Amino acid sequence: MLTKTYTDVLLQNIAYKKLCMYKFMLKETFNI
């Protein structure tokens, strides 16, 4: 159970970082 929670948090972390990178790329591309 603890391992599952840790994995969930890890996946959420990765998804969040990807989202931030995606937003940053959009910002750089369109100069928003």
PDB file of N, CA and C in Angstrom:
ATOM      1  N   MET A   1       0.844  -1.200   0.000  1.00  0.00           N
ATOM      2  CA  MET A   1       0.000   0.000   0.000  1.00  0.00           C
ATOM      3  C   MET A   1       0.884   1.256   0.000  1.00  0.00           C
ATOM      4  N   LEU A   2       1.914   1.234   0.812  1.00  0.00           N
ATOM      5  CA  LEU A   2       2.827   2.365   0.868  1.00  0.00           C
ATOM      6  C   LEU A   2       3.543   2.537  -0.477  1.00  0.00           C
ATOM      7  N   THR A   3       3.903   1.408  -1.076  1.00  0.00           N
ATOM      8  CA  THR A   3       4.599   1.455  -2.369  1.00  0.00           C
ATOM      9  C   THR A   3       3.704   2.054  -3.438  1.00  0.00           C
ATOM     10  N   LYS A   4       2.420   1.680  -3.407  1.00  0.00           N
ATOM     11  CA  LYS A   4       1.473   2.198  -4.405  1.00  0.00           C
ATOM     12  C   LYS A   4       1.336   3.708  -4.274  1.00  0.00           C
ATOM     13  N   THR A   5       1.218   4.190  -3.050  1.00  0.00           N
ATOM     14  CA  THR A   5       1.097   5.623  -2.816  1.00  0.00           C
ATOM     15  C   THR A   5       2.331   6.349  -3.321  1.00  0.00           C
ATOM     16  N   TYR A   6       3.507   5.791  -3.035  1.00  0.00           N
ATOM     17  CA  TYR A   6       4.767   6.392  -3.464  1.00  0.00           C
ATOM     18  C   TYR A   6       4.830   6.470  -4.985  1.00  0.00           C
ATOM     19  N   THR A   7       4.399   5.403  -5.649  1.00  0.00           N
ATOM     20  CA  THR A   7       4.394   5.372  -7.120  1.00  0.00           C
ATOM     21  C   THR A   7       3.435   6.417  -7.662  1.00  0.00           C
ATOM     22  N   ASP A   8       2.265   6.528  -7.035  1.00  0.00           N
ATOM     23  CA  ASP A   8       1.272   7.521  -7.475  1.00  0.00           C
ATOM     24  C   ASP A   8       1.845   8.928  -7.385  1.00  0.00           C
ATOM     25  N   VAL A   9       2.497   9.224  -6.276  1.00  0.00           N
ATOM     26  CA  VAL A   9       3.087  10.550  -6.080  1.00  0.00           C
ATOM     27  C   VAL A   9       4.174  10.793  -7.123  1.00  0.00           C
ATOM     28  N   LEU A  10       4.962   9.761  -7.388  1.00  0.00           N
ATOM     29  CA  LEU A  10       6.041   9.870  -8.364  1.00  0.00           C
ATOM     30  C   LEU A  10       5.481  10.170  -9.749  1.00  0.00           C
ATOM     31  N   LEU A  11       4.427   9.455 -10.125  1.00  0.00           N
ATOM     32  CA  LEU A  11       3.810   9.659 -11.438  1.00  0.00           C
ATOM     33  C   LEU A  11       3.202  11.051 -11.540  1.00  0.00           C
ATOM     34  N   GLN A  12       2.579  11.500 -10.462  1.00  0.00           N
ATOM     35  CA  GLN A  12       1.989  12.844 -10.447  1.00  0.00           C
ATOM     36  C   GLN A  12       3.081  13.889 -10.606  1.00  0.00           C
ATOM     37  N   ASN A  13       4.227  13.656  -9.951  1.00  0.00           N
ATOM     38  CA  ASN A  13       5.362  14.568 -10.046  1.00  0.00           C
ATOM     39  C   ASN A  13       5.838  14.684 -11.487  1.00  0.00           C
ATOM     40  N   ILE A  14       5.984  13.533 -12.141  1.00  0.00           N
ATOM     41  CA  ILE A  14       6.454  13.508 -13.530  1.00  0.00           C
ATOM     42  C   ILE A  14       5.458  14.216 -14.444  1.00  0.00           C
ATOM     43  N   ALA A  15       4.183  13.934 -14.247  1.00  0.00           N
ATOM     44  CA  ALA A  15       3.143  14.553 -15.067  1.00  0.00           C
ATOM     45  C   ALA A  15       3.146  16.068 -14.876  1.00  0.00           C
ATOM     46  N   TYR A  16       3.329  16.507 -13.629  1.00  0.00           N
ATOM     47  CA  TYR A  16       3.350  17.942 -13.323  1.00  0.00           C
ATOM     48  C   TYR A  16       4.537  18.619 -14.000  1.00  0.00           C
ATOM     49  N   LYS A  17       5.699  17.967 -13.945  1.00  0.00           N
ATOM     50  CA  LYS A  17       6.888  18.541 -14.574  1.00  0.00           C
ATOM     51  C   LYS A  17       6.728  18.628 -16.079  1.00  0.00           C
ATOM     52  N   LYS A  18       6.099  17.594 -16.667  1.00  0.00           N
ATOM     53  CA  LYS A  18       5.867  17.608 -18.119  1.00  0.00           C
ATOM     54  C   LYS A  18       4.930  18.751 -18.479  1.00  0.00           C
ATOM     55  N   LEU A  19       3.903  18.961 -17.656  1.00  0.00           N
ATOM     56  CA  LEU A  19       2.943  20.030 -17.898  1.00  0.00           C
ATOM     57  C   LEU A  19       3.640  21.392 -17.837  1.00  0.00           C
ATOM     58  N   CYS A  20       4.508  21.566 -16.845  1.00  0.00           N
ATOM     59  CA  CYS A  20       5.243  22.822 -16.696  1.00  0.00           C
ATOM     60  C   CYS A  20       6.162  23.058 -17.890  1.00  0.00           C
ATOM     61  N   MET A  21       6.840  21.991 -18.326  1.00  0.00           N
ATOM     62  CA  MET A  21       7.720  22.106 -19.485  1.00  0.00           C
ATOM     63  C   MET A  21       6.926  22.465 -20.731  1.00  0.00           C
ATOM     64  N   TYR A  22       5.749  21.844 -20.868  1.00  0.00           N
ATOM     65  CA  TYR A  22       4.883  22.100 -22.019  1.00  0.00           C
ATOM     66  C   TYR A  22       4.434  23.562 -22.037  1.00  0.00           C
ATOM     67  N   LYS A  23       4.036  24.064 -20.869  1.00  0.00           N
ATOM     68  CA  LYS A  23       3.605  25.460 -20.768  1.00  0.00           C
ATOM     69  C   LYS A  23       4.765  26.391 -21.079  1.00  0.00           C
ATOM     70  N   PHE A  24       5.954  26.041 -20.595  1.00  0.00           N
ATOM     71  CA  PHE A  24       7.141  26.858 -20.830  1.00  0.00           C
ATOM     72  C   PHE A  24       7.455  26.916 -22.325  1.00  0.00           C
ATOM     73  N   MET A  25       7.351  25.757 -22.994  1.00  0.00           N
ATOM     74  CA  MET A  25       7.619  25.697 -24.430  1.00  0.00           C
ATOM     75  C   MET A  25       6.618  26.549 -25.208  1.00  0.00           C
ATOM     76  N   LEU A  26       5.355  26.476 -24.811  1.00  0.00           N
ATOM     77  CA  LEU A  26       4.330  27.294 -25.472  1.00  0.00           C
ATOM     78  C   LEU A  26       4.648  28.771 -25.282  1.00  0.00           C
ATOM     79  N   LYS A  27       5.045  29.118 -24.067  1.00  0.00           N
ATOM     80  CA  LYS A  27       5.357  30.498 -23.740  1.00  0.00           C
ATOM     81  C   LYS A  27       6.515  30.999 -24.599  1.00  0.00           C
ATOM     82  N   GLU A  28       7.544  30.168 -24.726  1.00  0.00           N
ATOM     83  CA  GLU A  28       8.711  30.542 -25.513  1.00  0.00           C
ATOM     84  C   GLU A  28       8.351  30.673 -26.994  1.00  0.00           C
ATOM     85  N   THR A  29       7.480  29.778 -27.458  1.00  0.00           N
ATOM     86  CA  THR A  29       7.128  29.753 -28.879  1.00  0.00           C
ATOM     87  C   THR A  29       6.278  30.963 -29.270  1.00  0.00           C
ATOM     88  N   PHE A  30       5.287  31.270 -28.456  1.00  0.00           N
ATOM     89  CA  PHE A  30       4.338  32.313 -28.826  1.00  0.00           C
ATOM     90  C   PHE A  30       4.581  33.637 -28.118  1.00  0.00           C
ATOM     91  N   ASN A  31       5.600  33.665 -27.250  1.00  0.00           N
ATOM     92  CA  ASN A  31       5.942  34.892 -26.514  1.00  0.00           C
ATOM     93  C   ASN A  31       4.748  35.476 -25.773  1.00  0.00           C
ATOM     94  N   ILE A  32       4.055  34.624 -25.039  1.00  0.00           N
ATOM     95  CA  ILE A  32       2.886  35.066 -24.277  1.00  0.00           C
ATOM     96  C   ILE A  32       3.359  35.724 -22.980  1.00  0.00           C
TER      97      ILE A  32
END
